[in-house]
């Protein structure tokens, strides 16, 4: 409900135009925002039809209820919108996820943890104003204002933490975002003034005061209040005593966090996918099992690890990756989880039960990585853990969905690719994630490598040809320094042509990658260890997708 109204029942998303009767949607929204998702009928009537008599309101409610139930589920609508005594209840006994609640919980966790990452995680969940299309419905106003204030206070809190930790640039970034949203916010303006002073940019600090003065004058015909005025006076008089702190960059490793995850340190840069990261984090806040799916090499594991890294402080008991690629048998899955979590097998108990006992009290994120070859075993364990351990969440990566109740799957998209036609400029290419990844990895082979007007077209062609699949791009870029980009492109083209019997039709992604691998395999006279470690992940991985 933040940013816009959207509702899914199971895997089915209800289309906007299904809500022909506006009040039917309003009824669902009202209940979703109510405590316990329950409201007395009288209160529903009073809220939605404040100007109607009791009889008319009651009639309206009956019709609206009928319509809403049909939209939620034509056959079993009253399961999702139930009458209990005199109350209406949304999804009794079912899992109902409301983004507003996820945001509020994350905000509370942030205030408790006093840690930038936790603040960031909460801010990420605020997708926008509450129910913007219902701005004129009185019953939404107070909650909308409250949530917006929560968001702003989180952002100010985050900026303050950055300031305290000497991370002034990040502090500036956060405050500028707040001011873009709320230009007359005095706290944010004062935060900026302090940060500029700390950075030795007094002129800019004073310019911020001036800006505040103008905005208040234009918007409200008022003047800044005492606090910002005093701050300005102190800056002008050179009396402001702020002691700059040495920047903590990279952020000082907090020993408490180190024991809360087993994430490998990233070995190379992560490119793009900002929006996707945000989307997945939001989806994960709204479910307990999220599976990142897609063909091999599309970046499922990498994306999961990057997301997990951002969420370490969100879970009291941390984030743990269970790497399943090397496991050959499904029976070993519980054991792999137990080993990672240092849960010891008990002689008289099934390992799964021991795991349940250990995980039941925990708030923890399990990243089950590379599940595809053990889907059934992973699904079984995931289902059991989710049923018995209420605060366990699972982020899985798999070529196929696990097919567990409550699972949300998210297809990892390709990196953005340039057009294959035309002659893109260097500047244009820098906007595409795939070409950026190519350049980053090529530089690891040849530090002098750069996009130039001479090679731009070929690089674009390579990235286009491999569909923006990250692993294929990395493999192609790994040849830089050994052969020219033209040669890379030609040989790649040849291998991919073989796969389509010489035709130039588009190749399914799985085969594109296969072609790239075959090609790079043939080319590697002295196979690099790193690449081979990657290739080993694909052993037995060439089965056709089940779909
Ligand atoms: N956005 C990205 N930025 C940088 N490298 C990436 C990105 N996505 C994937 N990679 C790299 O591409 C390779 C394949 O990704 P991986 O996550 O292992 O794919 P999958 O799990 O889908 O098989 C890895 O070396 C990974 O680090
Ligand atoms: Mg993987």
PDB file of N, CA and C and ligand atoms in Angstrom, residues 267-273 292-306 369-370 372 397-399 412 415 433 437 440-441 468-474 513 530-531 534 537-538, ligand 1:
ATOM      1  N   UNK A 267      34.800 -10.439  -4.170  1.00  0.00           N
ATOM      2  CA  UNK A 267      36.144 -10.413  -4.745  1.00  0.00           C
ATOM      3  C   UNK A 267      36.266  -9.405  -5.864  1.00  0.00           C
ATOM      4  N   UNK A 268      35.127  -9.028  -6.402  1.00  0.00           N
ATOM      5  CA  UNK A 268      35.193  -8.028  -7.460  1.00  0.00           C
ATOM      6  C   UNK A 268      33.936  -7.175  -7.412  1.00  0.00           C
ATOM      7  N   UNK A 269      33.900  -6.175  -8.287  1.00  0.00           N
ATOM      8  CA  UNK A 269      32.835  -5.176  -8.184  1.00  0.00           C
ATOM      9  C   UNK A 269      31.482  -5.749  -8.584  1.00  0.00           C
ATOM     10  N   UNK A 270      30.471  -5.184  -8.009  1.00  0.00           N
ATOM     11  CA  UNK A 270      29.096  -5.547  -8.340  1.00  0.00           C
ATOM     12  C   UNK A 270      28.557  -4.442  -9.243  1.00  0.00           C
ATOM     13  N   UNK A 271      27.960  -4.834 -10.354  1.00  0.00           N
ATOM     14  CA  UNK A 271      27.558  -3.830 -11.329  1.00  0.00           C
ATOM     15  C   UNK A 271      26.037  -3.716 -11.407  1.00  0.00           C
ATOM     16  N   UNK A 272      25.545  -2.495 -11.330  1.00  0.00           N
ATOM     17  CA  UNK A 272      24.132  -2.213 -11.627  1.00  0.00           C
ATOM     18  C   UNK A 272      23.145  -2.848 -10.667  1.00  0.00           C
ATOM     19  N   UNK A 273      21.962  -3.099 -11.197  1.00  0.00           N
ATOM     20  CA  UNK A 273      20.885  -3.785 -10.477  1.00  0.00           C
ATOM     21  C   UNK A 273      20.403  -3.070  -9.219  1.00  0.00           C
ATOM     22  N   UNK A 292      15.087 -16.784  -6.091  1.00  0.00           N
ATOM     23  CA  UNK A 292      15.588 -16.093  -7.276  1.00  0.00           C
ATOM     24  C   UNK A 292      15.807 -17.158  -8.338  1.00  0.00           C
ATOM     25  N   UNK A 293      15.135 -17.011  -9.465  1.00  0.00           N
ATOM     26  CA  UNK A 293      15.261 -18.036 -10.492  1.00  0.00           C
ATOM     27  C   UNK A 293      15.845 -17.449 -11.773  1.00  0.00           C
ATOM     28  N   UNK A 294      16.265 -18.323 -12.660  1.00  0.00           N
ATOM     29  CA  UNK A 294      16.826 -17.893 -13.941  1.00  0.00           C
ATOM     30  C   UNK A 294      17.855 -18.908 -14.387  1.00  0.00           C
ATOM     31  N   UNK A 295      18.257 -18.790 -15.651  1.00  0.00           N
ATOM     32  CA  UNK A 295      19.226 -19.736 -16.207  1.00  0.00           C
ATOM     33  C   UNK A 295      20.553 -19.624 -15.465  1.00  0.00           C
ATOM     34  N   UNK A 296      21.422 -20.601 -15.662  1.00  0.00           N
ATOM     35  CA  UNK A 296      22.734 -20.579 -15.024  1.00  0.00           C
ATOM     36  C   UNK A 296      23.514 -19.339 -15.443  1.00  0.00           C
ATOM     37  N   UNK A 297      24.269 -18.784 -14.519  1.00  0.00           N
ATOM     38  CA  UNK A 297      25.144 -17.670 -14.858  1.00  0.00           C
ATOM     39  C   UNK A 297      24.473 -16.325 -14.956  1.00  0.00           C
ATOM     40  N   UNK A 298      23.170 -16.270 -14.648  1.00  0.00           N
ATOM     41  CA  UNK A 298      22.475 -14.988 -14.777  1.00  0.00           C
ATOM     42  C   UNK A 298      22.689 -14.090 -13.555  1.00  0.00           C
ATOM     43  N   UNK A 299      23.357 -14.627 -12.536  1.00  0.00           N
ATOM     44  CA  UNK A 299      23.677 -13.767 -11.397  1.00  0.00           C
ATOM     45  C   UNK A 299      22.797 -13.983 -10.185  1.00  0.00           C
ATOM     46  N   UNK A 300      22.128 -15.138 -10.111  1.00  0.00           N
ATOM     47  CA  UNK A 300      21.239 -15.404  -8.979  1.00  0.00           C
ATOM     48  C   UNK A 300      22.020 -15.413  -7.658  1.00  0.00           C
ATOM     49  N   UNK A 301      23.127 -16.147  -7.666  1.00  0.00           N
ATOM     50  CA  UNK A 301      23.910 -16.251  -6.435  1.00  0.00           C
ATOM     51  C   UNK A 301      24.458 -14.886  -6.038  1.00  0.00           C
ATOM     52  N   UNK A 302      25.012 -14.197  -7.019  1.00  0.00           N
ATOM     53  CA  UNK A 302      25.615 -12.904  -6.711  1.00  0.00           C
ATOM     54  C   UNK A 302      24.586 -11.929  -6.149  1.00  0.00           C
ATOM     55  N   UNK A 303      23.426 -11.919  -6.775  1.00  0.00           N
ATOM     56  CA  UNK A 303      22.374 -11.012  -6.322  1.00  0.00           C
ATOM     57  C   UNK A 303      21.944 -11.374  -4.897  1.00  0.00           C
ATOM     58  N   UNK A 304      21.789 -12.671  -4.638  1.00  0.00           N
ATOM     59  CA  UNK A 304      21.373 -13.113  -3.298  1.00  0.00           C
ATOM     60  C   UNK A 304      22.411 -12.686  -2.259  1.00  0.00           C
ATOM     61  N   UNK A 305      23.694 -12.831  -2.597  1.00  0.00           N
ATOM     62  CA  UNK A 305      24.735 -12.483  -1.629  1.00  0.00           C
ATOM     63  C   UNK A 305      24.776 -10.983  -1.374  1.00  0.00           C
ATOM     64  N   UNK A 306      24.596 -10.202  -2.432  1.00  0.00           N
ATOM     65  CA  UNK A 306      24.612  -8.743  -2.253  1.00  0.00           C
ATOM     66  C   UNK A 306      23.442  -8.299  -1.377  1.00  0.00           C
ATOM     67  N   UNK A 369      21.688 -21.587  -1.436  1.00  0.00           N
ATOM     68  CA  UNK A 369      22.234 -21.208  -2.732  1.00  0.00           C
ATOM     69  C   UNK A 369      22.428 -22.413  -3.651  1.00  0.00           C
ATOM     70  N   UNK A 370      22.014 -22.238  -4.899  1.00  0.00           N
ATOM     71  CA  UNK A 370      22.158 -23.270  -5.935  1.00  0.00           C
ATOM     72  C   UNK A 370      21.368 -24.538  -5.597  1.00  0.00           C
ATOM     73  N   UNK A 372      19.044 -26.008  -7.542  1.00  0.00           N
ATOM     74  CA  UNK A 372      18.382 -26.651  -8.683  1.00  0.00           C
ATOM     75  C   UNK A 372      18.474 -28.172  -8.751  1.00  0.00           C
ATOM     76  N   UNK A 397      18.295 -19.592  -4.235  1.00  0.00           N
ATOM     77  CA  UNK A 397      18.588 -19.380  -5.643  1.00  0.00           C
ATOM     78  C   UNK A 397      18.504 -20.739  -6.317  1.00  0.00           C
ATOM     79  N   UNK A 398      17.823 -20.755  -7.449  1.00  0.00           N
ATOM     80  CA  UNK A 398      17.590 -22.033  -8.111  1.00  0.00           C
ATOM     81  C   UNK A 398      17.149 -21.775  -9.544  1.00  0.00           C
ATOM     82  N   UNK A 399      17.527 -22.678 -10.435  1.00  0.00           N
ATOM     83  CA  UNK A 399      17.035 -22.484 -11.805  1.00  0.00           C
ATOM     84  C   UNK A 399      15.537 -22.709 -11.874  1.00  0.00           C
ATOM     85  N   UNK A 412      15.484 -13.434 -12.184  1.00  0.00           N
ATOM     86  CA  UNK A 412      16.603 -12.490 -12.274  1.00  0.00           C
ATOM     87  C   UNK A 412      16.734 -12.029 -13.731  1.00  0.00           C
ATOM     88  N   UNK A 415      21.414  -8.301 -17.432  1.00  0.00           N
ATOM     89  CA  UNK A 415      21.940  -6.945 -17.323  1.00  0.00           C
ATOM     90  C   UNK A 415      21.497  -6.200 -18.588  1.00  0.00           C
ATOM     91  N   UNK A 433      24.594  -1.876 -18.128  1.00  0.00           N
ATOM     92  CA  UNK A 433      25.232  -2.688 -17.084  1.00  0.00           C
ATOM     93  C   UNK A 433      26.157  -3.736 -17.699  1.00  0.00           C
ATOM     94  N   UNK A 437      30.069  -4.166 -16.949  1.00  0.00           N
ATOM     95  CA  UNK A 437      30.661  -5.387 -16.379  1.00  0.00           C
ATOM     96  C   UNK A 437      31.817  -5.871 -17.252  1.00  0.00           C
ATOM     97  N   UNK A 440      34.833  -3.704 -16.560  1.00  0.00           N
ATOM     98  CA  UNK A 440      35.405  -3.968 -15.229  1.00  0.00           C
ATOM     99  C   UNK A 440      36.236  -5.240 -15.228  1.00  0.00           C
ATOM    100  N   UNK A 441      35.672  -6.294 -15.848  1.00  0.00           N
ATOM    101  CA  UNK A 441      36.389  -7.568 -15.824  1.00  0.00           C
ATOM    102  C   UNK A 441      37.572  -7.555 -16.781  1.00  0.00           C
ATOM    103  N   UNK A 468      23.476 -10.353 -22.275  1.00  0.00           N
ATOM    104  CA  UNK A 468      23.677  -9.710 -20.978  1.00  0.00           C
ATOM    105  C   UNK A 468      23.773 -10.693 -19.829  1.00  0.00           C
ATOM    106  N   UNK A 469      24.126 -11.945 -20.116  1.00  0.00           N
ATOM    107  CA  UNK A 469      24.299 -12.927 -19.030  1.00  0.00           C
ATOM    108  C   UNK A 469      25.656 -12.683 -18.370  1.00  0.00           C
ATOM    109  N   UNK A 470      25.664 -12.358 -17.086  1.00  0.00           N
ATOM    110  CA  UNK A 470      26.914 -11.948 -16.448  1.00  0.00           C
ATOM    111  C   UNK A 470      28.061 -12.946 -16.573  1.00  0.00           C
ATOM    112  N   UNK A 471      27.770 -14.230 -16.358  1.00  0.00           N
ATOM    113  CA  UNK A 471      28.871 -15.198 -16.420  1.00  0.00           C
ATOM    114  C   UNK A 471      29.472 -15.232 -17.829  1.00  0.00           C
ATOM    115  N   UNK A 472      28.598 -15.175 -18.840  1.00  0.00           N
ATOM    116  CA  UNK A 472      29.099 -15.203 -20.215  1.00  0.00           C
ATOM    117  C   UNK A 472      29.945 -13.954 -20.489  1.00  0.00           C
ATOM    118  N   UNK A 473      29.524 -12.831 -19.952  1.00  0.00           N
ATOM    119  CA  UNK A 473      30.305 -11.606 -20.145  1.00  0.00           C
ATOM    120  C   UNK A 473      31.662 -11.733 -19.466  1.00  0.00           C
ATOM    121  N   UNK A 474      31.649 -12.286 -18.261  1.00  0.00           N
ATOM    122  CA  UNK A 474      32.926 -12.445 -17.551  1.00  0.00           C
ATOM    123  C   UNK A 474      33.861 -13.372 -18.317  1.00  0.00           C
ATOM    124  N   UNK A 513      24.679 -19.517 -22.858  1.00  0.00           N
ATOM    125  CA  UNK A 513      25.737 -19.667 -21.880  1.00  0.00           C
ATOM    126  C   UNK A 513      26.559 -20.912 -22.184  1.00  0.00           C
ATOM    127  N   UNK A 530      40.225 -19.741 -11.369  1.00  0.00           N
ATOM    128  CA  UNK A 530      38.983 -19.063 -10.987  1.00  0.00           C
ATOM    129  C   UNK A 530      37.836 -19.512 -11.883  1.00  0.00           C
ATOM    130  N   UNK A 531      38.105 -19.499 -13.174  1.00  0.00           N
ATOM    131  CA  UNK A 531      37.045 -19.867 -14.100  1.00  0.00           C
ATOM    132  C   UNK A 531      36.642 -21.317 -13.927  1.00  0.00           C
ATOM    133  N   UNK A 534      34.311 -21.790 -11.235  1.00  0.00           N
ATOM    134  CA  UNK A 534      32.966 -21.395 -11.654  1.00  0.00           C
ATOM    135  C   UNK A 534      32.325 -22.507 -12.492  1.00  0.00           C
ATOM    136  N   UNK A 537      30.555 -25.457 -10.948  1.00  0.00           N
ATOM    137  CA  UNK A 537      29.195 -25.249 -10.459  1.00  0.00           C
ATOM    138  C   UNK A 537      28.196 -25.777 -11.483  1.00  0.00           C
ATOM    139  N   UNK A 538      28.663 -25.873 -12.694  1.00  0.00           N
ATOM    140  CA  UNK A 538      27.727 -26.268 -13.742  1.00  0.00           C
ATOM    141  C   UNK A 538      27.779 -27.753 -14.065  1.00  0.00           C
TER     142      UNK A 538
HETATM  143  N1  LIG B   1      25.545  -7.555 -11.275  1.00  0.00           N
HETATM  144  C1  LIG B   1      26.724  -8.175 -11.302  1.00  0.00           C
HETATM  145  N2  LIG B   1      27.860  -7.471 -11.165  1.00  0.00           N
HETATM  146  C2  LIG B   1      29.044  -8.087 -11.199  1.00  0.00           C
HETATM  147  N3  LIG B   1      29.223  -9.396 -11.379  1.00  0.00           N
HETATM  148  C3  LIG B   1      28.130 -10.154 -11.513  1.00  0.00           C
HETATM  149  C4  LIG B   1      26.836  -9.596 -11.483  1.00  0.00           C
HETATM  150  N4  LIG B   1      25.937 -10.588 -11.644  1.00  0.00           N
HETATM  151  C5  LIG B   1      26.645 -11.709 -11.766  1.00  0.00           C
HETATM  152  N5  LIG B   1      27.959 -11.465 -11.673  1.00  0.00           N
HETATM  153  C6  LIG B   1      29.030 -12.456 -11.777  1.00  0.00           C
HETATM  154  O1  LIG B   1      28.677 -13.368 -12.810  1.00  0.00           O
HETATM  155  C7  LIG B   1      29.030 -14.681 -12.454  1.00  0.00           C
HETATM  156  C8  LIG B   1      27.816 -15.578 -12.483  1.00  0.00           C
HETATM  157  O2  LIG B   1      26.920 -15.185 -11.492  1.00  0.00           O
HETATM  158  P1  LIG B   1      26.225 -16.211 -10.492  1.00  0.00           P
HETATM  159  O3  LIG B   1      25.595 -15.400  -9.431  1.00  0.00           O
HETATM  160  O4  LIG B   1      27.158 -17.260 -10.067  1.00  0.00           O
HETATM  161  O5  LIG B   1      25.113 -16.823 -11.434  1.00  0.00           O
HETATM  162  P2  LIG B   1      24.037 -17.945 -11.106  1.00  0.00           P
HETATM  163  O6  LIG B   1      24.001 -18.119  -9.637  1.00  0.00           O
HETATM  164  O7  LIG B   1      22.758 -17.412 -11.666  1.00  0.00           O
HETATM  165  O8  LIG B   1      24.477 -19.156 -11.840  1.00  0.00           O
HETATM  166  C9  LIG B   1      29.678 -14.594 -11.087  1.00  0.00           C
HETATM  167  O9  LIG B   1      31.078 -14.537 -11.246  1.00  0.00           O
HETATM  168  C10 LIG B   1      29.153 -13.298 -10.524  1.00  0.00           C
HETATM  169  O10 LIG B   1      30.040 -12.727  -9.582  1.00  0.00           O
END
